[in-house]
Amino acid sequence: MVYGMLTTAHNLHTPFARAIANQLYQRFRPSLSDAANYIEDDPAFRVVVFSSFLLSFAFAMASLGFLGLFPNQKAQAQQWKRDLPQRTAYGVGTIALLSV
């Protein structure tokens, strides 16, 4: 179950992350997508590149917060499946999030 969730998240992250990154990084000025800025190597542009790196690192660290949502072992996953309430809304919500 955990392997399936991790594989799905891994396969879906690339287009989703690229779409979010494009929206965020287009706000940086001077533009990160203009090659002339890299050639000019202005100190202000270095700050923009560093800021984009920090933003990327912050998202990577924030993703570690989701590790606590995974069960520790197979036995715990089976216990959760047995003891926690089953609601259709959980499945629909999961499918909706993965579909968006």
PDB file of C-alpha atoms in Angstrom, residues 45-99:
ATOM      1  CA  PHE A  45      20.523  38.403 -10.230  1.00  0.00           C
ATOM      2  CA  ARG A  46      22.652  36.306  -7.899  1.00  0.00           C
ATOM      3  CA  VAL A  47      20.237  37.203  -5.096  1.00  0.00           C
ATOM      4  CA  VAL A  48      17.327  36.092  -7.283  1.00  0.00           C
ATOM      5  CA  VAL A  49      19.034  32.768  -8.048  1.00  0.00           C
ATOM      6  CA  PHE A  50      19.769  32.247  -4.353  1.00  0.00           C
ATOM      7  CA  SER A  51      16.151  33.069  -3.471  1.00  0.00           C
ATOM      8  CA  SER A  52      14.905  30.536  -6.006  1.00  0.00           C
ATOM      9  CA  PHE A  53      17.237  27.935  -4.485  1.00  0.00           C
ATOM     10  CA  LEU A  54      15.920  28.689  -0.985  1.00  0.00           C
ATOM     11  CA  LEU A  55      12.342  28.382  -2.204  1.00  0.00           C
ATOM     12  CA  SER A  56      13.111  25.042  -3.809  1.00  0.00           C
ATOM     13  CA  PHE A  57      14.854  23.821  -0.650  1.00  0.00           C
ATOM     14  CA  ALA A  58      11.958  24.998   1.555  1.00  0.00           C
ATOM     15  CA  PHE A  59       9.453  22.980  -0.493  1.00  0.00           C
ATOM     16  CA  ALA A  60      11.694  19.917  -0.300  1.00  0.00           C
ATOM     17  CA  MET A  61      11.949  20.220   3.492  1.00  0.00           C
ATOM     18  CA  ALA A  62       8.207  20.839   3.833  1.00  0.00           C
ATOM     19  CA  SER A  63       7.509  17.615   1.956  1.00  0.00           C
ATOM     20  CA  LEU A  64       9.252  15.693   4.735  1.00  0.00           C
ATOM     21  CA  GLY A  65       6.347  16.666   6.987  1.00  0.00           C
ATOM     22  CA  PHE A  66       4.150  14.206   5.125  1.00  0.00           C
ATOM     23  CA  LEU A  67       6.302  11.239   6.171  1.00  0.00           C
ATOM     24  CA  GLY A  68       4.475  11.099   9.480  1.00  0.00           C
ATOM     25  CA  LEU A  69       1.276  10.234   7.636  1.00  0.00           C
ATOM     26  CA  PHE A  70       2.652   6.895   6.451  1.00  0.00           C
ATOM     27  CA  PRO A  71       2.318   3.794   8.610  1.00  0.00           C
ATOM     28  CA  ASN A  72       5.486   2.486  10.247  1.00  0.00           C
ATOM     29  CA  GLN A  73       5.169  -1.133   9.150  1.00  0.00           C
ATOM     30  CA  LYS A  74       2.801  -3.497   7.365  1.00  0.00           C
ATOM     31  CA  ALA A  75       1.179  -4.485  10.667  1.00  0.00           C
ATOM     32  CA  GLN A  76       0.312  -0.885  11.461  1.00  0.00           C
ATOM     33  CA  ALA A  77      -1.136  -0.375   7.977  1.00  0.00           C
ATOM     34  CA  GLN A  78      -3.316  -3.448   8.404  1.00  0.00           C
ATOM     35  CA  GLN A  79      -4.411  -2.252  11.872  1.00  0.00           C
ATOM     36  CA  TRP A  80      -5.359   1.150  10.463  1.00  0.00           C
ATOM     37  CA  LYS A  81      -7.322  -0.537   7.710  1.00  0.00           C
ATOM     38  CA  ARG A  82      -9.123  -2.700  10.245  1.00  0.00           C
ATOM     39  CA  ASP A  83      -9.743  -0.142  13.018  1.00  0.00           C
ATOM     40  CA  LEU A  84     -10.172   3.238  11.356  1.00  0.00           C
ATOM     41  CA  PRO A  85     -13.592   4.160   9.965  1.00  0.00           C
ATOM     42  CA  GLN A  86     -14.090   3.586   6.252  1.00  0.00           C
ATOM     43  CA  ARG A  87     -15.684   6.478   4.446  1.00  0.00           C
ATOM     44  CA  THR A  88     -16.271   6.875   0.751  1.00  0.00           C
ATOM     45  CA  ALA A  89     -15.348  10.553   1.079  1.00  0.00           C
ATOM     46  CA  TYR A  90     -11.738   9.580   1.911  1.00  0.00           C
ATOM     47  CA  GLY A  91     -11.403   7.651  -1.338  1.00  0.00           C
ATOM     48  CA  VAL A  92     -13.136  10.317  -3.399  1.00  0.00           C
ATOM     49  CA  GLY A  93     -10.935  13.027  -1.840  1.00  0.00           C
ATOM     50  CA  THR A  94      -7.772  11.066  -2.561  1.00  0.00           C
ATOM     51  CA  ILE A  95      -8.746  10.415  -6.181  1.00  0.00           C
ATOM     52  CA  ALA A  96      -9.713  14.066  -6.629  1.00  0.00           C
ATOM     53  CA  LEU A  97      -6.383  15.298  -5.259  1.00  0.00           C
ATOM     54  CA  LEU A  98      -4.411  12.927  -7.444  1.00  0.00           C
ATOM     55  CA  SER A  99      -6.496  13.831 -10.514  1.00  0.00           C
TER      56      SER A  99
END
